[in-house]
CSV table of C-alpha atoms in Angstrom, one decimal:
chain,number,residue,atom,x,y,z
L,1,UNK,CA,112.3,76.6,135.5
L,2,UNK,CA,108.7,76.8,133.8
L,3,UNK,CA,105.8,75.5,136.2
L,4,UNK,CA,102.8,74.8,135.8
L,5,UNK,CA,100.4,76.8,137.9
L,6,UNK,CA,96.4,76.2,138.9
L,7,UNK,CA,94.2,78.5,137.2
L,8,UNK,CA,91.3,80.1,138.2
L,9,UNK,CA,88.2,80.8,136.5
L,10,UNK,CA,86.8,84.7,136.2
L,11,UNK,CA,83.6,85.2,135.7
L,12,UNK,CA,83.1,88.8,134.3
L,13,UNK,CA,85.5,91.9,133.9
L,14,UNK,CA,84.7,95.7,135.0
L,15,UNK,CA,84.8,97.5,131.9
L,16,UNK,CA,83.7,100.9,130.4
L,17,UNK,CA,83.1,101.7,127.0
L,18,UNK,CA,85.3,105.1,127.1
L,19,UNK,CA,87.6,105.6,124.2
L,20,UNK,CA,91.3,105.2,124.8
L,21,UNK,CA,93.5,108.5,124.4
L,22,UNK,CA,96.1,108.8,122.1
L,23,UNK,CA,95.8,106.5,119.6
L,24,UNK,CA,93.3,104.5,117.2
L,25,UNK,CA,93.0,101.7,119.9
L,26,UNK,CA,89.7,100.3,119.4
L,27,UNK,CA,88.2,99.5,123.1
L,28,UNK,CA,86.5,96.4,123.1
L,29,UNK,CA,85.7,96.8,127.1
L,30,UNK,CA,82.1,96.4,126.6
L,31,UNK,CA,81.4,93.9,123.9
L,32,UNK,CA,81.0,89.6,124.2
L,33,UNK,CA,83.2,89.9,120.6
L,34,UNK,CA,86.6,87.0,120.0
L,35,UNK,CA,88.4,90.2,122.2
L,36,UNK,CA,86.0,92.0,124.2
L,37,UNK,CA,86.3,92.3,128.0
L,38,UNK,CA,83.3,89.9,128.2
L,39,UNK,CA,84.6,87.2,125.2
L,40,UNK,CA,85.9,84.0,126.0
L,41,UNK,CA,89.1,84.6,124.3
L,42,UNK,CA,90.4,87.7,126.3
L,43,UNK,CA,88.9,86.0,130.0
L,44,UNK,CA,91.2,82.8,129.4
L,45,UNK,CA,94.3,85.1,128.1
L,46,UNK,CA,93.3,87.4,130.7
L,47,UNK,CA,93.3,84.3,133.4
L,48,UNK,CA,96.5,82.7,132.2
L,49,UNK,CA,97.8,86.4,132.5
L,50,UNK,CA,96.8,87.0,136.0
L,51,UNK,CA,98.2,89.5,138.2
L,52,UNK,CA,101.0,90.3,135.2
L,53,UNK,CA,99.4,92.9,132.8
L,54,UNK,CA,97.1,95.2,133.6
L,55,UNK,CA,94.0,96.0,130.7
L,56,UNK,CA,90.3,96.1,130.3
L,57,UNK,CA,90.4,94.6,127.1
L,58,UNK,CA,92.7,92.2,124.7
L,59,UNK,CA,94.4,94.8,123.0
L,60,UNK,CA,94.4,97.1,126.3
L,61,UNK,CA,97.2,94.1,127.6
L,62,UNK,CA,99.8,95.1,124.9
L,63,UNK,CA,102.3,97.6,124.9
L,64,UNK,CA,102.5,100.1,121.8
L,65,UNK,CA,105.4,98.3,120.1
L,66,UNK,CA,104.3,94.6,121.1
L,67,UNK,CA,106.0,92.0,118.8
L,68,UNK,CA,104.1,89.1,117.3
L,69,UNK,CA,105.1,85.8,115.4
L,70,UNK,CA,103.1,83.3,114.2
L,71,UNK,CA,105.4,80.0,114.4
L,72,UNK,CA,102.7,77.8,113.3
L,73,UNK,CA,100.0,79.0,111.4
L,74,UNK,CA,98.3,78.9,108.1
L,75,UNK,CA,99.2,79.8,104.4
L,76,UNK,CA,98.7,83.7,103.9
L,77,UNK,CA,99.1,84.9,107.4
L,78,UNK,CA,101.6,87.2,108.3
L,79,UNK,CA,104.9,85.6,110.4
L,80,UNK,CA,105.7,89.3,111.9
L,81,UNK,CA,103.9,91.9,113.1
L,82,UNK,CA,104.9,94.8,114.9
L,83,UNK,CA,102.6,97.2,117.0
L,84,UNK,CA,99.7,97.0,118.5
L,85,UNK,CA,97.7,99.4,116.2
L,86,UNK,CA,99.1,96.8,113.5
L,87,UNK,CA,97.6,93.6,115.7
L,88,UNK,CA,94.4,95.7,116.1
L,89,UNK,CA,94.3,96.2,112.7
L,90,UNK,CA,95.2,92.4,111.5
L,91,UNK,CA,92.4,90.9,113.7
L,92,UNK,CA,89.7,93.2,112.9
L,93,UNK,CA,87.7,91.4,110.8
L,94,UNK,CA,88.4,87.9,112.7
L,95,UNK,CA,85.1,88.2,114.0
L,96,UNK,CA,83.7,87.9,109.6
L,97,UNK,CA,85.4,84.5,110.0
L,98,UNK,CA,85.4,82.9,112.9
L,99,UNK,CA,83.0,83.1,115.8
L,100,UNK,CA,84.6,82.0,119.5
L,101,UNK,CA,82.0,80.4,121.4
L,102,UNK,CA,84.1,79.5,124.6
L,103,UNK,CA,87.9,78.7,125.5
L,104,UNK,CA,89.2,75.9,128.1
L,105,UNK,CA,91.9,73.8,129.0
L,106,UNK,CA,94.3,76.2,130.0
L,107,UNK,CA,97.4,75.6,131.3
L,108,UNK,CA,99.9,78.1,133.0
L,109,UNK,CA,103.6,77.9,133.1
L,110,UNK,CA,105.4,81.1,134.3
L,111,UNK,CA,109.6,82.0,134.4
L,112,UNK,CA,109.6,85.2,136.6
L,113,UNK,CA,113.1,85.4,136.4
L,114,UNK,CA,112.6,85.4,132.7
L,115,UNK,CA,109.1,87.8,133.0
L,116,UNK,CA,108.3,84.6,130.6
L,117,UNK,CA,104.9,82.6,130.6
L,118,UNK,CA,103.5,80.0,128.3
L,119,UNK,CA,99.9,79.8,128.2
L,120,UNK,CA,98.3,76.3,126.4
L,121,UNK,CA,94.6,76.8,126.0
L,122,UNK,CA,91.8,75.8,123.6
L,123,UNK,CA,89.2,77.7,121.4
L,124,UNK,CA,86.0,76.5,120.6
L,125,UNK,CA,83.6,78.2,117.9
L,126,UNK,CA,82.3,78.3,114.2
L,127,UNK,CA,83.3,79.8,111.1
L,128,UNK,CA,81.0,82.2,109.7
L,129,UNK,CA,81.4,81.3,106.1
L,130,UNK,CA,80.7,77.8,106.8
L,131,UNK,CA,79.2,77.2,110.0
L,132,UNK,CA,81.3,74.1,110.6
L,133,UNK,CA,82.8,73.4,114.2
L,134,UNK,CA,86.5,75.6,115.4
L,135,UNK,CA,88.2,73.4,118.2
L,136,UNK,CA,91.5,74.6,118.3
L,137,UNK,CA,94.5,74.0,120.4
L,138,UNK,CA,97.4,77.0,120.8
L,139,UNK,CA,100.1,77.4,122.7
L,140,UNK,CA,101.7,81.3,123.6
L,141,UNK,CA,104.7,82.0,124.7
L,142,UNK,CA,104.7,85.9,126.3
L,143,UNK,CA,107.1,88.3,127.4
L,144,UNK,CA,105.7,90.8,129.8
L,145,UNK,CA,107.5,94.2,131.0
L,146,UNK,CA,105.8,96.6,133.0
L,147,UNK,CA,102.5,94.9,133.4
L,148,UNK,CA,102.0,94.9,129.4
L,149,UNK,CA,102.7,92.2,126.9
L,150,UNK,CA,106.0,93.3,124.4
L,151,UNK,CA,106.0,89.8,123.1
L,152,UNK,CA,103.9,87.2,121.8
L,153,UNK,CA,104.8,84.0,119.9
L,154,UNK,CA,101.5,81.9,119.0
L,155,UNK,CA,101.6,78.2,117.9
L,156,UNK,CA,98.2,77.1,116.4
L,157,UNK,CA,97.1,73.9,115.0
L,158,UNK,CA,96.3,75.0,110.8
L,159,UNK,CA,94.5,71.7,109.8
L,160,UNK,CA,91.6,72.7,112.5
L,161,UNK,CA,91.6,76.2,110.5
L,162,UNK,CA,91.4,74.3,107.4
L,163,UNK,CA,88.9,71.8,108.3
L,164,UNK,CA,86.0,74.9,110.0
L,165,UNK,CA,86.6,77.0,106.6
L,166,UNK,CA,86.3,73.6,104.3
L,167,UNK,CA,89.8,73.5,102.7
L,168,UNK,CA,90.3,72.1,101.1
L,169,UNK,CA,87.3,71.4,98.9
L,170,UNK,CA,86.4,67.8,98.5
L,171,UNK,CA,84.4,66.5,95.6
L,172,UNK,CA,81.3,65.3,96.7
């Protein structure tokens, strides 16, 4: 039975800027970037997470072979990917598109007999082509083994994706 449990907020993470061995893992452990230790994205994952995965950064969370799908998302975006390196390598230029100012509204629900949690939160930025407003609402549903995330299945709301990068156009 999923429950919902109280959250917490944290304020900062420990972090060094080291490289990570054996790999291309980019460390984002001391940067204010959409997945740095100190951005507002990887503190509410990171919260909704707590005491289940152990990581200094976003990617840091996931294990090597860490499945993704994108249930809901927009046109163009991949439904599957497999690996971290592969999610480290899909979100690096997020940051040329959208900017995430703060996230909020999170809401925990955890299986432990499953090693199952659902995490609802919100995002709240701009786009950097446009500067228009990014509210977003998602809700994750992780696996966790071993203190590291093997699976991830996002649900995202497209039309708020749509409406920060102006699509479509409208005739003025």
């Amino acid at each position: 039975v999923l429950a919902p449990l109280p959250s917490s907020r944290e304020s900062g993470l420990p972090a060094d800027s080291g490289p990570h061995l054996g790999g291309q893992v980019t460390k984002y452990t001391s940067d204010r970037s959409n997945f740095g230790a100190d951005g507002p994205f990887f503190r509410i994952i990171r919260e909704g997470l707590e005491g289940l995965v152990d990581g200094e950064d976003y990617f840091d969370l996931l294990t090597d072979n860490v499945v993704f799908e994108y249930v809901i998302s927009v046109p163009g975006y991949p439904r599957r990917v497999e690996g971290r390196q592969n999610i480290i390598d899909l979100y690096s230029g997020y940051g040329d598109f959208m900017t995430v100012h703060s996230a909020d509204n999170l809401r925990v629900y955890r299986d432990p007999e499953a090693s199952v949690v659902v995490l609802e939160y919100e995002v709240h930025g701009e786009s950097v082509q446009t500067g228009r407003p990014y509210n977003n609402r998602f809700v994750s549903i992780i696996t966790v083994k071993d203190h590291k995330v093997t699976y991830w299945r996002d649900y995202l709301d497209p039309i708020a994706v749509f409406d920060a990068a102006g699509w479509p156009d409208t005739p003025a």
